Amino acid sequence: DWKRIGEKILQHLKTANHKSCVLSRVEFLTSRKGKLSDIEKQFKAERRKTSEKNTVLLDSVINVTKLLGIQGMAFRGHREQSNDTETHGNRGNFIAAMELVSKYCPEVDEAVSSKKDSKNSITMMSWKIQNELIDIIGTDFVLRDLLNE
């Protein structure tokens, strides 16, 4: 009977069973305050690890971008998408520098390897990211030069 639903809810709220359940819920939530479950701990740890990897990767990408820009070197080559440099020629200074860094840094190696394996992986090494970083870093250098004058 939907016409009397409000009455029925009020009656239910007064029952001993409902009061007992509410009390149990409050006690449970109070006992859990400040405590994380194992799943929450694992999730936070994984998020922290991923964040640290991405920070190292982005730092490497920024440093390679700065190096190539300061040296006045071209970023991209003729066959950037190809994995076979022997038959397809120059893949570009940016990719070559990132591959060199990857030999010494596992976080970068993971990104470089996934870029080779998949076109859809997020590696922070696409030409769009390169262009954005060139704009940002270039603007920063120009502004610094202007302020120093």
PDB file of C-alpha atoms in Angstrom:
ATOM      1  CA  ASP A   1       0.000   0.000   0.000  1.00  0.00           C
ATOM      2  CA  TRP A   2       1.976   2.992  -1.323  1.00  0.00           C
ATOM      3  CA  LYS A   3      -0.491   5.497   0.108  1.00  0.00           C
ATOM      4  CA  ARG A   4       0.668   4.693   3.636  1.00  0.00           C
ATOM      5  CA  ILE A   5       4.408   4.364   2.947  1.00  0.00           C
ATOM      6  CA  GLY A   6       5.308   7.300   5.183  1.00  0.00           C
ATOM      7  CA  GLU A   7       3.441   5.717   8.120  1.00  0.00           C
ATOM      8  CA  LYS A   8       5.107   2.356   7.513  1.00  0.00           C
ATOM      9  CA  ILE A   9       8.601   3.918   7.448  1.00  0.00           C
ATOM     10  CA  LEU A  10       7.951   5.724  10.733  1.00  0.00           C
ATOM     11  CA  GLN A  11       6.735   2.470  12.283  1.00  0.00           C
ATOM     12  CA  HIS A  12       9.842   0.646  11.040  1.00  0.00           C
ATOM     13  CA  LEU A  13      12.164   3.329  12.443  1.00  0.00           C
ATOM     14  CA  LYS A  14      10.701   2.678  15.920  1.00  0.00           C
ATOM     15  CA  THR A  15      11.248  -1.093  15.870  1.00  0.00           C
ATOM     16  CA  ALA A  16      13.901  -2.736  18.025  1.00  0.00           C
ATOM     17  CA  ASN A  17      15.380  -4.492  14.984  1.00  0.00           C
ATOM     18  CA  HIS A  18      15.984  -1.200  13.145  1.00  0.00           C
ATOM     19  CA  LYS A  19      17.461   0.463  16.229  1.00  0.00           C
ATOM     20  CA  SER A  20      19.781  -2.509  16.765  1.00  0.00           C
ATOM     21  CA  CYS A  21      20.994  -2.379  13.162  1.00  0.00           C
ATOM     22  CA  VAL A  22      21.631   1.382  13.327  1.00  0.00           C
ATOM     23  CA  LEU A  23      23.595   0.933  16.548  1.00  0.00           C
ATOM     24  CA  SER A  24      25.670  -1.877  15.008  1.00  0.00           C
ATOM     25  CA  ARG A  25      26.419   0.305  11.974  1.00  0.00           C
ATOM     26  CA  VAL A  26      27.554   3.229  14.135  1.00  0.00           C
ATOM     27  CA  GLU A  27      29.785   0.954  16.239  1.00  0.00           C
ATOM     28  CA  PHE A  28      31.317  -0.574  13.110  1.00  0.00           C
ATOM     29  CA  LEU A  29      32.029   2.802  11.504  1.00  0.00           C
ATOM     30  CA  THR A  30      33.494   4.137  14.756  1.00  0.00           C
ATOM     31  CA  SER A  31      35.808   1.130  15.091  1.00  0.00           C
ATOM     32  CA  ARG A  32      36.966   1.539  11.451  1.00  0.00           C
ATOM     33  CA  LYS A  33      37.838   5.249  11.704  1.00  0.00           C
ATOM     34  CA  GLY A  34      41.373   5.864  10.462  1.00  0.00           C
ATOM     35  CA  LYS A  35      41.874   2.243   9.433  1.00  0.00           C
ATOM     36  CA  LEU A  36      42.307   1.183   5.833  1.00  0.00           C
ATOM     37  CA  SER A  37      41.351  -2.203   4.475  1.00  0.00           C
ATOM     38  CA  ASP A  38      43.944  -4.337   2.694  1.00  0.00           C
ATOM     39  CA  ILE A  39      42.373  -3.459  -0.651  1.00  0.00           C
ATOM     40  CA  GLU A  40      42.523   0.259   0.124  1.00  0.00           C
ATOM     41  CA  LYS A  41      46.158  -0.068   1.188  1.00  0.00           C
ATOM     42  CA  GLN A  42      47.056  -1.949  -2.008  1.00  0.00           C
ATOM     43  CA  PHE A  43      45.209   0.593  -4.135  1.00  0.00           C
ATOM     44  CA  LYS A  44      46.983   3.536  -2.480  1.00  0.00           C
ATOM     45  CA  ALA A  45      50.376   1.829  -2.789  1.00  0.00           C
ATOM     46  CA  GLU A  46      49.798   1.079  -6.476  1.00  0.00           C
ATOM     47  CA  ARG A  47      48.670   4.647  -7.131  1.00  0.00           C
ATOM     48  CA  ARG A  48      51.761   6.016  -5.379  1.00  0.00           C
ATOM     49  CA  LYS A  49      54.015   3.669  -7.389  1.00  0.00           C
ATOM     50  CA  THR A  50      52.375   4.665 -10.687  1.00  0.00           C
ATOM     51  CA  SER A  51      52.650   8.337  -9.774  1.00  0.00           C
ATOM     52  CA  GLU A  52      56.365   7.957  -8.983  1.00  0.00           C
ATOM     53  CA  LYS A  53      56.989   6.144 -12.301  1.00  0.00           C
ATOM     54  CA  ASN A  54      55.141   8.831 -14.238  1.00  0.00           C
ATOM     55  CA  THR A  55      57.092  11.574 -12.449  1.00  0.00           C
ATOM     56  CA  VAL A  56      60.421   9.961 -13.405  1.00  0.00           C
ATOM     57  CA  LEU A  57      59.236   9.478 -17.000  1.00  0.00           C
ATOM     58  CA  LEU A  58      57.974  13.053 -17.339  1.00  0.00           C
ATOM     59  CA  ASP A  59      61.185  14.395 -15.827  1.00  0.00           C
ATOM     60  CA  SER A  60      63.188  12.429 -18.417  1.00  0.00           C
ATOM     61  CA  VAL A  61      60.994  13.627 -21.284  1.00  0.00           C
ATOM     62  CA  ILE A  62      61.366  17.254 -20.124  1.00  0.00           C
ATOM     63  CA  ASN A  63      65.141  16.930 -19.775  1.00  0.00           C
ATOM     64  CA  VAL A  64      65.524  15.385 -23.243  1.00  0.00           C
ATOM     65  CA  THR A  65      63.314  18.160 -24.661  1.00  0.00           C
ATOM     66  CA  LYS A  66      65.463  20.820 -22.971  1.00  0.00           C
ATOM     67  CA  LEU A  67      68.678  19.193 -24.209  1.00  0.00           C
ATOM     68  CA  LEU A  68      67.527  18.994 -27.829  1.00  0.00           C
ATOM     69  CA  GLY A  69      66.186  22.543 -27.696  1.00  0.00           C
ATOM     70  CA  ILE A  70      69.337  24.033 -26.175  1.00  0.00           C
ATOM     71  CA  GLN A  71      71.482  22.171 -28.716  1.00  0.00           C
ATOM     72  CA  GLY A  72      69.240  23.280 -31.573  1.00  0.00           C
ATOM     73  CA  MET A  73      68.716  19.695 -32.710  1.00  0.00           C
ATOM     74  CA  ALA A  74      65.748  18.333 -34.657  1.00  0.00           C
ATOM     75  CA  PHE A  75      63.325  16.273 -32.599  1.00  0.00           C
ATOM     76  CA  ARG A  76      61.740  13.957 -35.134  1.00  0.00           C
ATOM     77  CA  GLY A  77      63.093  11.767 -37.894  1.00  0.00           C
ATOM     78  CA  HIS A  78      61.656  10.392 -41.121  1.00  0.00           C
ATOM     79  CA  ARG A  79      60.321   7.093 -39.822  1.00  0.00           C
ATOM     80  CA  GLU A  80      59.424   7.648 -36.180  1.00  0.00           C
ATOM     81  CA  GLN A  81      56.721   4.949 -36.116  1.00  0.00           C
ATOM     82  CA  SER A  82      59.004   2.171 -37.341  1.00  0.00           C
ATOM     83  CA  ASN A  83      60.798  -0.012 -34.802  1.00  0.00           C
ATOM     84  CA  ASP A  84      63.414  -1.169 -37.296  1.00  0.00           C
ATOM     85  CA  THR A  85      66.048   1.583 -37.568  1.00  0.00           C
ATOM     86  CA  GLU A  86      68.362  -0.497 -39.753  1.00  0.00           C
ATOM     87  CA  THR A  87      66.004  -0.693 -42.738  1.00  0.00           C
ATOM     88  CA  HIS A  88      63.908   2.427 -42.176  1.00  0.00           C
ATOM     89  CA  GLY A  89      66.560   4.960 -41.203  1.00  0.00           C
ATOM     90  CA  ASN A  90      66.519   7.753 -38.656  1.00  0.00           C
ATOM     91  CA  ARG A  91      63.687   7.658 -36.115  1.00  0.00           C
ATOM     92  CA  GLY A  92      64.641  11.057 -34.699  1.00  0.00           C
ATOM     93  CA  ASN A  93      66.816  12.507 -31.973  1.00  0.00           C
ATOM     94  CA  PHE A  94      64.046  12.557 -29.378  1.00  0.00           C
ATOM     95  CA  ILE A  95      63.296   8.828 -29.693  1.00  0.00           C
ATOM     96  CA  ALA A  96      67.027   8.019 -29.848  1.00  0.00           C
ATOM     97  CA  ALA A  97      67.720  10.044 -26.691  1.00  0.00           C
ATOM     98  CA  MET A  98      64.780   8.443 -24.862  1.00  0.00           C
ATOM     99  CA  GLU A  99      66.038   4.978 -25.876  1.00  0.00           C
ATOM    100  CA  LEU A 100      69.452   5.880 -24.477  1.00  0.00           C
ATOM    101  CA  VAL A 101      67.920   7.069 -21.197  1.00  0.00           C
ATOM    102  CA  SER A 102      65.837   3.879 -21.075  1.00  0.00           C
ATOM    103  CA  LYS A 103      69.007   1.792 -20.840  1.00  0.00           C
ATOM    104  CA  TYR A 104      69.712   3.365 -17.436  1.00  0.00           C
ATOM    105  CA  CYS A 105      66.210   4.005 -16.106  1.00  0.00           C
ATOM    106  CA  PRO A 106      63.645   1.182 -15.742  1.00  0.00           C
ATOM    107  CA  GLU A 107      60.648   3.565 -15.649  1.00  0.00           C
ATOM    108  CA  VAL A 108      61.652   5.066 -18.987  1.00  0.00           C
ATOM    109  CA  ASP A 109      62.476   1.621 -20.389  1.00  0.00           C
ATOM    110  CA  GLU A 110      58.942   0.481 -19.583  1.00  0.00           C
ATOM    111  CA  ALA A 111      57.472   3.451 -21.488  1.00  0.00           C
ATOM    112  CA  VAL A 112      59.822   3.077 -24.466  1.00  0.00           C
ATOM    113  CA  SER A 113      59.078  -0.663 -24.655  1.00  0.00           C
ATOM    114  CA  SER A 114      55.312  -0.105 -24.495  1.00  0.00           C
ATOM    115  CA  LYS A 115      55.578   2.561 -27.234  1.00  0.00           C
ATOM    116  CA  LYS A 116      57.279  -0.021 -29.454  1.00  0.00           C
ATOM    117  CA  ASP A 117      54.700  -2.697 -28.634  1.00  0.00           C
ATOM    118  CA  SER A 118      51.493  -0.671 -28.957  1.00  0.00           C
ATOM    119  CA  LYS A 119      50.316   2.391 -30.795  1.00  0.00           C
ATOM    120  CA  ASN A 120      47.680   3.087 -28.119  1.00  0.00           C
ATOM    121  CA  SER A 121      49.871   3.105 -25.014  1.00  0.00           C
ATOM    122  CA  ILE A 122      50.407   6.280 -23.013  1.00  0.00           C
ATOM    123  CA  THR A 123      54.127   7.002 -22.963  1.00  0.00           C
ATOM    124  CA  MET A 124      54.389  10.814 -22.920  1.00  0.00           C
ATOM    125  CA  MET A 125      56.543  10.574 -26.052  1.00  0.00           C
ATOM    126  CA  SER A 126      54.076  11.410 -28.833  1.00  0.00           C
ATOM    127  CA  TRP A 127      54.744  14.271 -31.223  1.00  0.00           C
ATOM    128  CA  LYS A 128      51.832  16.168 -29.627  1.00  0.00           C
ATOM    129  CA  ILE A 129      53.474  15.990 -26.193  1.00  0.00           C
ATOM    130  CA  GLN A 130      56.811  16.977 -27.740  1.00  0.00           C
ATOM    131  CA  ASN A 131      55.210  20.046 -29.328  1.00  0.00           C
ATOM    132  CA  GLU A 132      53.462  21.045 -26.089  1.00  0.00           C
ATOM    133  CA  LEU A 133      56.707  20.754 -24.124  1.00  0.00           C
ATOM    134  CA  ILE A 134      58.613  22.727 -26.765  1.00  0.00           C
ATOM    135  CA  ASP A 135      56.010  25.506 -26.459  1.00  0.00           C
ATOM    136  CA  ILE A 136      56.040  25.505 -22.657  1.00  0.00           C
ATOM    137  CA  ILE A 137      59.816  25.263 -22.251  1.00  0.00           C
ATOM    138  CA  GLY A 138      60.470  27.682 -25.116  1.00  0.00           C
ATOM    139  CA  THR A 139      58.147  30.257 -23.593  1.00  0.00           C
ATOM    140  CA  ASP A 140      59.837  29.790 -20.216  1.00  0.00           C
ATOM    141  CA  PHE A 141      63.313  30.348 -21.749  1.00  0.00           C
ATOM    142  CA  VAL A 142      62.153  33.428 -23.684  1.00  0.00           C
ATOM    143  CA  LEU A 143      60.559  34.917 -20.575  1.00  0.00           C
ATOM    144  CA  ARG A 144      63.722  34.300 -18.557  1.00  0.00           C
ATOM    145  CA  ASP A 145      65.824  35.973 -21.245  1.00  0.00           C
ATOM    146  CA  LEU A 146      63.500  38.982 -21.296  1.00  0.00           C
ATOM    147  CA  LEU A 147      63.588  39.310 -17.519  1.00  0.00           C
ATOM    148  CA  ASN A 148      67.393  39.049 -17.480  1.00  0.00           C
ATOM    149  CA  GLU A 149      67.757  41.923 -19.977  1.00  0.00           C
TER     150      GLU A 149
END
